[in-house]
Tab-separated table of C-alpha atoms and ligand atoms in Angstrom:
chain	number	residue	atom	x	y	z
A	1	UNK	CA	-31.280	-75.551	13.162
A	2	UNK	CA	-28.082	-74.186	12.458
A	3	UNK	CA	-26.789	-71.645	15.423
A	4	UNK	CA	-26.009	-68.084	14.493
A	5	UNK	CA	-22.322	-67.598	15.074
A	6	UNK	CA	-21.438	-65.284	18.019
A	7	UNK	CA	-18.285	-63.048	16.305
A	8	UNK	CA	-15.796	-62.434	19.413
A	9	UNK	CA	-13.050	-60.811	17.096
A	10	UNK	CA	-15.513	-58.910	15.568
A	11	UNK	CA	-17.293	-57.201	18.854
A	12	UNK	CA	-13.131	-57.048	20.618
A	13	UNK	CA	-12.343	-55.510	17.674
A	14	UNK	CA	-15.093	-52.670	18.608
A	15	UNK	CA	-14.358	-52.545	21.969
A	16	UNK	CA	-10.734	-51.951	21.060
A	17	UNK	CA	-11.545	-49.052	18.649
A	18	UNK	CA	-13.803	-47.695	21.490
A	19	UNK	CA	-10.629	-47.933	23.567
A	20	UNK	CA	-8.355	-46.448	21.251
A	21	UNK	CA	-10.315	-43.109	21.324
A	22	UNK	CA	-10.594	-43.256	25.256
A	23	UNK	CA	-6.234	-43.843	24.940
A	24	UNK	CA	-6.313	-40.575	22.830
A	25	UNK	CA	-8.385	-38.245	25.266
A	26	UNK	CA	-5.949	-39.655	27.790
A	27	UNK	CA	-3.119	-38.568	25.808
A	28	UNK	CA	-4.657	-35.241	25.139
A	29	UNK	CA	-4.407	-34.807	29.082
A	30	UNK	CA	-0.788	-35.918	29.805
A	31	UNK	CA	-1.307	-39.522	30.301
A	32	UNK	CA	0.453	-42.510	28.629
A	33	UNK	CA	-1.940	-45.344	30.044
A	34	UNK	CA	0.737	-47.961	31.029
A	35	UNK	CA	-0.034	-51.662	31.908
A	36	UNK	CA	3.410	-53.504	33.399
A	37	UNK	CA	2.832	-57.035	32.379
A	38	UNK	CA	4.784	-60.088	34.606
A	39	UNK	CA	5.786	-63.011	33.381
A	40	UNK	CA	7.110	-65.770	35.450
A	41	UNK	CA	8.598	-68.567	34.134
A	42	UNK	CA	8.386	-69.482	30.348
A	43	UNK	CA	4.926	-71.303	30.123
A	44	UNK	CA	4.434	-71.671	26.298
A	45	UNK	CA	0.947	-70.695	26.692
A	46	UNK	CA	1.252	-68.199	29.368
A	47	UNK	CA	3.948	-66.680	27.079
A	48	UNK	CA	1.568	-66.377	24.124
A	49	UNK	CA	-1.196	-64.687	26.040
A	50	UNK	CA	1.309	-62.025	26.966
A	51	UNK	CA	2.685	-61.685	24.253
A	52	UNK	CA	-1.548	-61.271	22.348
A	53	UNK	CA	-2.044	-58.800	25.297
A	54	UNK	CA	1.179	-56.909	24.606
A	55	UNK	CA	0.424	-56.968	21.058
A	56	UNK	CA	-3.393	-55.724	21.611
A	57	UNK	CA	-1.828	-52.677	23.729
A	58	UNK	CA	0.320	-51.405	20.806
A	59	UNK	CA	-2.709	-51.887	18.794
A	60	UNK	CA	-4.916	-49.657	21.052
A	61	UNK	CA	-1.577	-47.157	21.433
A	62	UNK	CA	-1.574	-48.075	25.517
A	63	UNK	CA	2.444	-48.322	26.603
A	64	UNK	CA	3.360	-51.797	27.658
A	65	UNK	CA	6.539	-52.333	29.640
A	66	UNK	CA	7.237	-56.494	30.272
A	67	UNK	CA	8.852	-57.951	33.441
A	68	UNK	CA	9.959	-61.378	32.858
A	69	UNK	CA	11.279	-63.378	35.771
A	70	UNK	CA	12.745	-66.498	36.139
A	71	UNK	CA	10.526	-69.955	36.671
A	72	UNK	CA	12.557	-70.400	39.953
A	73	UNK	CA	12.124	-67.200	41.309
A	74	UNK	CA	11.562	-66.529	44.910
A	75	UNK	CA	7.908	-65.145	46.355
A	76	UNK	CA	9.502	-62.225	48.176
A	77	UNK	CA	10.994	-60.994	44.873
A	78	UNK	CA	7.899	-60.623	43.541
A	79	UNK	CA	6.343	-59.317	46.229
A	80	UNK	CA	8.770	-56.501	45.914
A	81	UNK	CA	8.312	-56.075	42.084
A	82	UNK	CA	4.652	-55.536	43.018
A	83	UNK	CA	5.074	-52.900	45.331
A	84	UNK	CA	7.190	-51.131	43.283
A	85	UNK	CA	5.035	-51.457	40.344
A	86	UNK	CA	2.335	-50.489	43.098
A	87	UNK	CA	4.170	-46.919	43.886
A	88	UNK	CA	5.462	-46.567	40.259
A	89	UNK	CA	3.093	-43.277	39.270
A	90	UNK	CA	3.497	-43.826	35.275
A	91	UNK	CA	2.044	-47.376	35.703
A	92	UNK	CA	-1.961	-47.590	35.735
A	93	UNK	CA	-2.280	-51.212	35.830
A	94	UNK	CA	-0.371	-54.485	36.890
A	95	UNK	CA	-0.768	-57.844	35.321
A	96	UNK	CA	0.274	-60.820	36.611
A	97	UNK	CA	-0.186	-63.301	34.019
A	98	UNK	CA	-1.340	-67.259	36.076
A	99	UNK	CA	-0.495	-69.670	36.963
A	100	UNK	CA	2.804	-69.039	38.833
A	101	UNK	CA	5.352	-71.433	39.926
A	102	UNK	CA	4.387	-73.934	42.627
A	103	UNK	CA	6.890	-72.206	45.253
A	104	UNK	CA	4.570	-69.204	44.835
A	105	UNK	CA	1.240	-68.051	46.312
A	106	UNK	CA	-0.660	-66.590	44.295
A	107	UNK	CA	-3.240	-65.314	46.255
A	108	UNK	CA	-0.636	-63.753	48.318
A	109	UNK	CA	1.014	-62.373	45.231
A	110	UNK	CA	-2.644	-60.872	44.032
A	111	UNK	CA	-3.585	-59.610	47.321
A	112	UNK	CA	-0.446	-57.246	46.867
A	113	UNK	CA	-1.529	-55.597	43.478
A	114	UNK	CA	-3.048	-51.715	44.877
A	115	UNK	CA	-6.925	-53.147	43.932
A	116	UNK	CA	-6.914	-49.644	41.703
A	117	UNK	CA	-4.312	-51.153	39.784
A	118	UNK	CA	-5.449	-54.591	39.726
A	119	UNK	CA	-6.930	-54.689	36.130
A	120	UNK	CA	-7.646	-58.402	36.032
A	121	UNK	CA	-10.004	-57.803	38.796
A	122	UNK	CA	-8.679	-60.931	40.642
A	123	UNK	CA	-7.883	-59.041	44.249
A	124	UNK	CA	-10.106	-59.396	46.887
A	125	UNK	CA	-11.162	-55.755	47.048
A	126	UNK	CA	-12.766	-56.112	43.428
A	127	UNK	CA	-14.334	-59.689	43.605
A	128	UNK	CA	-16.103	-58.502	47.333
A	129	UNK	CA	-16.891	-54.507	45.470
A	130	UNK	CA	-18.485	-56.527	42.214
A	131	UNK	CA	-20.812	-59.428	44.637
A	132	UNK	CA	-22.436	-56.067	46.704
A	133	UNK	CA	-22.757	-53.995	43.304
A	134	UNK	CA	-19.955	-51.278	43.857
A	135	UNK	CA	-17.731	-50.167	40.463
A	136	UNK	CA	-14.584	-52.325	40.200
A	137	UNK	CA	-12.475	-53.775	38.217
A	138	UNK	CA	-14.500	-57.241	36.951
A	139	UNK	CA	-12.494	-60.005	35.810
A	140	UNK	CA	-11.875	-59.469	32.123
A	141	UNK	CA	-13.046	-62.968	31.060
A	142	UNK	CA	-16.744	-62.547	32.742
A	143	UNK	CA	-16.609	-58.848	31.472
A	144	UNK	CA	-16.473	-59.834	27.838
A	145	UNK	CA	-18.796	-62.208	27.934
A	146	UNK	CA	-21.720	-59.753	29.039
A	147	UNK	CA	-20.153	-57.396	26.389
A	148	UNK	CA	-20.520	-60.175	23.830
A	149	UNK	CA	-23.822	-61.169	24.549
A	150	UNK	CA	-25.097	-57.504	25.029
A	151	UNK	CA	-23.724	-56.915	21.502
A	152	UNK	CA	-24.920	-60.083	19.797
A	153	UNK	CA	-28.432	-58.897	20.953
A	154	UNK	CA	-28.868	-61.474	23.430
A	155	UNK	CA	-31.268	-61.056	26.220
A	156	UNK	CA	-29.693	-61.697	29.158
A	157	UNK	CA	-32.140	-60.117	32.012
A	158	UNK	CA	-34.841	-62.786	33.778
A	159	UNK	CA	-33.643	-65.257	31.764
A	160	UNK	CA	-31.559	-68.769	33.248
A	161	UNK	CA	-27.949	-68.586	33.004
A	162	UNK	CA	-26.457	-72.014	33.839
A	163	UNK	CA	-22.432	-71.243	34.257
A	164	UNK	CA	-20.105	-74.810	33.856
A	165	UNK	CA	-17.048	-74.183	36.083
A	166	UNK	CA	-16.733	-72.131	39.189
A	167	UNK	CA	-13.198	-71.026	39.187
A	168	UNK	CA	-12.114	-67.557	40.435
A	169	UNK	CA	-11.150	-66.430	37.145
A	170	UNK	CA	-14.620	-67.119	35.734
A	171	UNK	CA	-17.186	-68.989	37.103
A	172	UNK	CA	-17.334	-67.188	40.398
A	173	UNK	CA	-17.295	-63.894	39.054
A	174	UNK	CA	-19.430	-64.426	35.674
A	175	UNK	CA	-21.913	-66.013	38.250
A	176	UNK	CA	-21.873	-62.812	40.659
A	177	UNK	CA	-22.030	-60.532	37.253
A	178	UNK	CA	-25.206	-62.106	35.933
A	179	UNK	CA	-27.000	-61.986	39.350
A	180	UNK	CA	-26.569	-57.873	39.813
A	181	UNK	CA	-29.921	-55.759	39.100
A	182	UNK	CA	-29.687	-53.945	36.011
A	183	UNK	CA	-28.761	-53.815	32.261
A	184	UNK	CA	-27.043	-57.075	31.328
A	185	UNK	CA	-27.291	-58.933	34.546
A	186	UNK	CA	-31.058	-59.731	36.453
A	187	UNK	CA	-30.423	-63.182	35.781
A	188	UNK	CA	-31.401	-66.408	37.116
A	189	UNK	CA	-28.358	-68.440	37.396
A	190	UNK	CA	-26.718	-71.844	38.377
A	191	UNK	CA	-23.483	-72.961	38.841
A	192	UNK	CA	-22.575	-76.089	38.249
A	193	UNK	CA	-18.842	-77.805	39.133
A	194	UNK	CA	-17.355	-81.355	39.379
A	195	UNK	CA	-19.406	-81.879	42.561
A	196	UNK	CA	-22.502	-81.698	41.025
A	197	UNK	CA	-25.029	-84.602	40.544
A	198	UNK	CA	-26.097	-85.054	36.718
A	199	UNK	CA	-25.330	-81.819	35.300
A	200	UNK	CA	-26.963	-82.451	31.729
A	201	UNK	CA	-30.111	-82.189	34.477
A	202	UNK	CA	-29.197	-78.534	34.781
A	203	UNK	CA	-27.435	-77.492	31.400
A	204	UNK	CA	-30.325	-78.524	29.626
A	205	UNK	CA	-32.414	-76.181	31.371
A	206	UNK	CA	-30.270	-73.344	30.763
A	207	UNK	CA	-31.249	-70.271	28.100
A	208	UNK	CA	-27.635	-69.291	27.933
A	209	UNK	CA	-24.945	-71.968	28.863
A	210	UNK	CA	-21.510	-70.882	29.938
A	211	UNK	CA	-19.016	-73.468	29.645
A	212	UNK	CA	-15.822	-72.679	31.951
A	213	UNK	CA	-14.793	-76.300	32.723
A	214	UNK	CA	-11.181	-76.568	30.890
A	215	UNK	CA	-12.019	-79.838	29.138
A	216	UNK	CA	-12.376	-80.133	25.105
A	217	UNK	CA	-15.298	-80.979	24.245
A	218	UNK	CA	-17.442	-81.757	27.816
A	219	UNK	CA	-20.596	-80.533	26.343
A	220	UNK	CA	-22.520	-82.135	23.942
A	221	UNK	CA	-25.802	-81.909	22.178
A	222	UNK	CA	-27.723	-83.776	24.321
A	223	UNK	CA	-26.640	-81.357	27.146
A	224	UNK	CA	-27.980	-78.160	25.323
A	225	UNK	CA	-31.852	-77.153	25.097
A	226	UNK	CA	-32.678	-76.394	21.556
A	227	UNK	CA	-32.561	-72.776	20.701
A	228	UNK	CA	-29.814	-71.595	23.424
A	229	UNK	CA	-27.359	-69.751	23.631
A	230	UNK	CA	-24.276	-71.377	24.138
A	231	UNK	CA	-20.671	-69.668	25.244
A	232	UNK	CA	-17.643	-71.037	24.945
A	233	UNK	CA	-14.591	-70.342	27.496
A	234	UNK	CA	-12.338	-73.133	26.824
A	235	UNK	CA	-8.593	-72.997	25.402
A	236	UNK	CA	-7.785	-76.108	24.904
A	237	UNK	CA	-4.908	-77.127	23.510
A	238	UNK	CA	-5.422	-81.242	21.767
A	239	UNK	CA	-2.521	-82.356	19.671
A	240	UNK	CA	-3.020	-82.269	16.026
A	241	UNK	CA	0.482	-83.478	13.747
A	242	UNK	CA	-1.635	-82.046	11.288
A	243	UNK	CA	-1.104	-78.602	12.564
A	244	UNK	CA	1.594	-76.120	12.093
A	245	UNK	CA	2.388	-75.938	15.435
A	246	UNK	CA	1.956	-79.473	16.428
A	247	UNK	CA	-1.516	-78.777	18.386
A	248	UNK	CA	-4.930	-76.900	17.751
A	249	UNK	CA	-6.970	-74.874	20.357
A	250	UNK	CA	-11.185	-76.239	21.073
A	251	UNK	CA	-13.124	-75.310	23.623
A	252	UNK	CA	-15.299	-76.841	26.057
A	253	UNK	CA	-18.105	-77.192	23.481
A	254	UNK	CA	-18.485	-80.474	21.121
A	255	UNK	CA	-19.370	-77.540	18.404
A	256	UNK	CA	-19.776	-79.055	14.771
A	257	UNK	CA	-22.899	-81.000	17.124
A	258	UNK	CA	-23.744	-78.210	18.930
A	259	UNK	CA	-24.299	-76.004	16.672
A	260	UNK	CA	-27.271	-77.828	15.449
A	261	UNK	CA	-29.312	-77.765	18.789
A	262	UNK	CA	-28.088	-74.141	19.970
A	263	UNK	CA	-29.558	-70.943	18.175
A	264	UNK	CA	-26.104	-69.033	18.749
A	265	UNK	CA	-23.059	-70.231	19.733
A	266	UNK	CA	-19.456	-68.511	20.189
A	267	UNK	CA	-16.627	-70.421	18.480
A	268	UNK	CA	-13.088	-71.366	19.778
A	269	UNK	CA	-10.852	-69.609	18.729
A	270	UNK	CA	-12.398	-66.683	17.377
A	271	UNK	CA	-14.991	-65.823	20.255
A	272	UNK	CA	-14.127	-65.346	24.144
A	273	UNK	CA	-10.522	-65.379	24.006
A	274	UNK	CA	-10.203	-61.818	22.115
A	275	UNK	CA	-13.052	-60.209	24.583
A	276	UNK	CA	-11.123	-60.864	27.252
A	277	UNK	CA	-7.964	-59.217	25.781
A	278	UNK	CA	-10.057	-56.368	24.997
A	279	UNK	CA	-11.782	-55.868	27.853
A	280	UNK	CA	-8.148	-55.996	29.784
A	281	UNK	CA	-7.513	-53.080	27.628
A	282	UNK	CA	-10.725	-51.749	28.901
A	283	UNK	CA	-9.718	-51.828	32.225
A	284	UNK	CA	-6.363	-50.575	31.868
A	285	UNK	CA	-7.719	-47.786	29.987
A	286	UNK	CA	-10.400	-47.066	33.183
A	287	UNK	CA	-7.715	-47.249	35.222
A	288	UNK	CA	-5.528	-44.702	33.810
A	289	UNK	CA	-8.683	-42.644	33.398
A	290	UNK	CA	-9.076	-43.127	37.448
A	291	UNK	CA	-5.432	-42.519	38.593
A	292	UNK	CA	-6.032	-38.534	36.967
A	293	UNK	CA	-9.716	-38.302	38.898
A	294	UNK	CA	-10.045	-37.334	41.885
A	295	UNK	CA	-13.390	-39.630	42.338
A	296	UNK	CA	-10.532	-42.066	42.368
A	297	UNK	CA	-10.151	-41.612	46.513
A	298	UNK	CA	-13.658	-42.115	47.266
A	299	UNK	CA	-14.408	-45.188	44.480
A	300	UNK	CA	-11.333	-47.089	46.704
B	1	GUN	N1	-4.383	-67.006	33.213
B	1	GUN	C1	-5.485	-67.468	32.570
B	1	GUN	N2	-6.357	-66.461	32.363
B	1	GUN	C2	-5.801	-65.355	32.875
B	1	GUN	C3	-6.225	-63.996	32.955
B	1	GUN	O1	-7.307	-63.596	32.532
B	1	GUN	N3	-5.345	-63.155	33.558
B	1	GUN	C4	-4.161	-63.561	34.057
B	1	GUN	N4	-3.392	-62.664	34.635
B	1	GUN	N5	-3.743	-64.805	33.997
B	1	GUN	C5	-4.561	-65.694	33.404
């Protein structure tokens, strides 16, 4: 079997168009949807995904205005930038791009975003509103994976969802996601993480495997039931001298093996990493949408 590739430029590229005409209505109504992006430090690869988010805000016409701050910077200063990005009126949603320097906290810094704001869904407010069911803001990288299996046709309700990985930015709230009642959720899912006892055990159970773990490669045939469904959230950078720039990005997933065992499979690059631009743009457009209702108040 050869796996049926799961397009994530393609379906972003939808979502952003979808976005685009949301920007416009906004517009229409006397609001500029704003996102102030922050940029600590100069993190090649923390500098690139700003710089793909700024680029994917032009694209969808939402304003982007950058703060960049030095690697050495203290945590009060940022805590200020925060709250004045917090009280700023013409800015809908704050971005703090992770990690941050060592001598900062970034829970503490997160916790300090106004959770109407927070379009990464990272604070607090947002991870406890999405585990009981309430609207929020849900982490962009979970987001666009329901949105990319939803729109690749893939059933996601009753059926077992094993998720590799359970940090905050995905595992914990992909896992919460899948588990809600309703349309694309009603799952049956595990979690698995570096404390758990033969994985393969569980992964090869799975109907849709999520693979969060930040190591190239960690999943191999053997580890994948035939005919699943198999997502990819690794960036990985591996050297290559071969390459242009010195290094090539691959994902979590061994795919030129997996793609024989799976029956779809998303590809690095090329498959999560533009949802969860586009869903950021998503959010940043709700945002701006709430910030003018007054339902606003009562959602937060
Ligand atoms: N670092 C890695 N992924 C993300 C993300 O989705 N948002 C932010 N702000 N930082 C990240």
């Amino acid at each position: 079997m050869t796996a049926r590739i799961i397009d994530g430029k393609a379906t972003a590229d939808a979502i952003l168009n979808e976005v685009r005409g949301r920007v416009l209505e906004l517009n229409a109504s006397g609001t500029e949807p704003t996102l102030a992006a922050v940029l600590v430090g100069d993190d090649p690869a923390s500098m690139a995904y700003v710089k793909n988010k700024r680029r994917a805000c032009d694209s969808v016409g939402i304003r982007s205005v950058l703060h960049r701050l030095p690697g050495d910077m203290s945590q009060s200063a940022l805590l200020e930038l925060i709250t004045e990005l917090n009280s700023d009126q013409s800015v809908h949603g704050i971005l703090v791009q992770l990690p941050l320097p060592e001598q900062i906290n970034s829970h503490r810094v997160i916790e300090e975003i106004n959770p109407v704001k927070d379009v990464d869904g990272f604070h607090p407010v947002n991870i406890g509103r999405l585990v009981i069911g309430l609207d929020s803001f849900s982490s962009c990288t979970p987001a666009g994976i329901i949105e990319l299996l939803l729109r690749a046709d893939v059933r996601i309700e009753g059926q077992h969802v094993v998720v590799l990985g359970r940090s905050n930015i995905v595992g914990k709230p992909m896992m919460n996601l899948l588990v809600q009642k309703g349309r694309g959720a009603n799952a049956t899912v595990t979690v698995c993480h570096s404390g758990t006892r033969d994985l393969a055990t569980f992964s090869r159970q799975a109907d849709i495997l999520i693979a969060a773990v930040g190591r190239p490669g960690f999943v191999t045939a053997d580890m994948v039931k035939p005919g699943a469904v198999v997502i990819d959230v690794g960036i990985n950078r591996v050297d290559d001298a071969s390459a242009r720039r010195g290094y090539r990005l691959v994902g979590d997933v061994d795919f030129d093996a997996v793609k024989d065992v799976a029956a779809a499979i998303s590809p690095v690059p090329g498959g999560v990493g533009p949802m969860t631009v586009a869903m950021l743009m998503w959010n940043t457009a709700k945002a701006a949408q709430y910030a003018t209702a007054e339902e606003n108040s009562r959602l937060y």
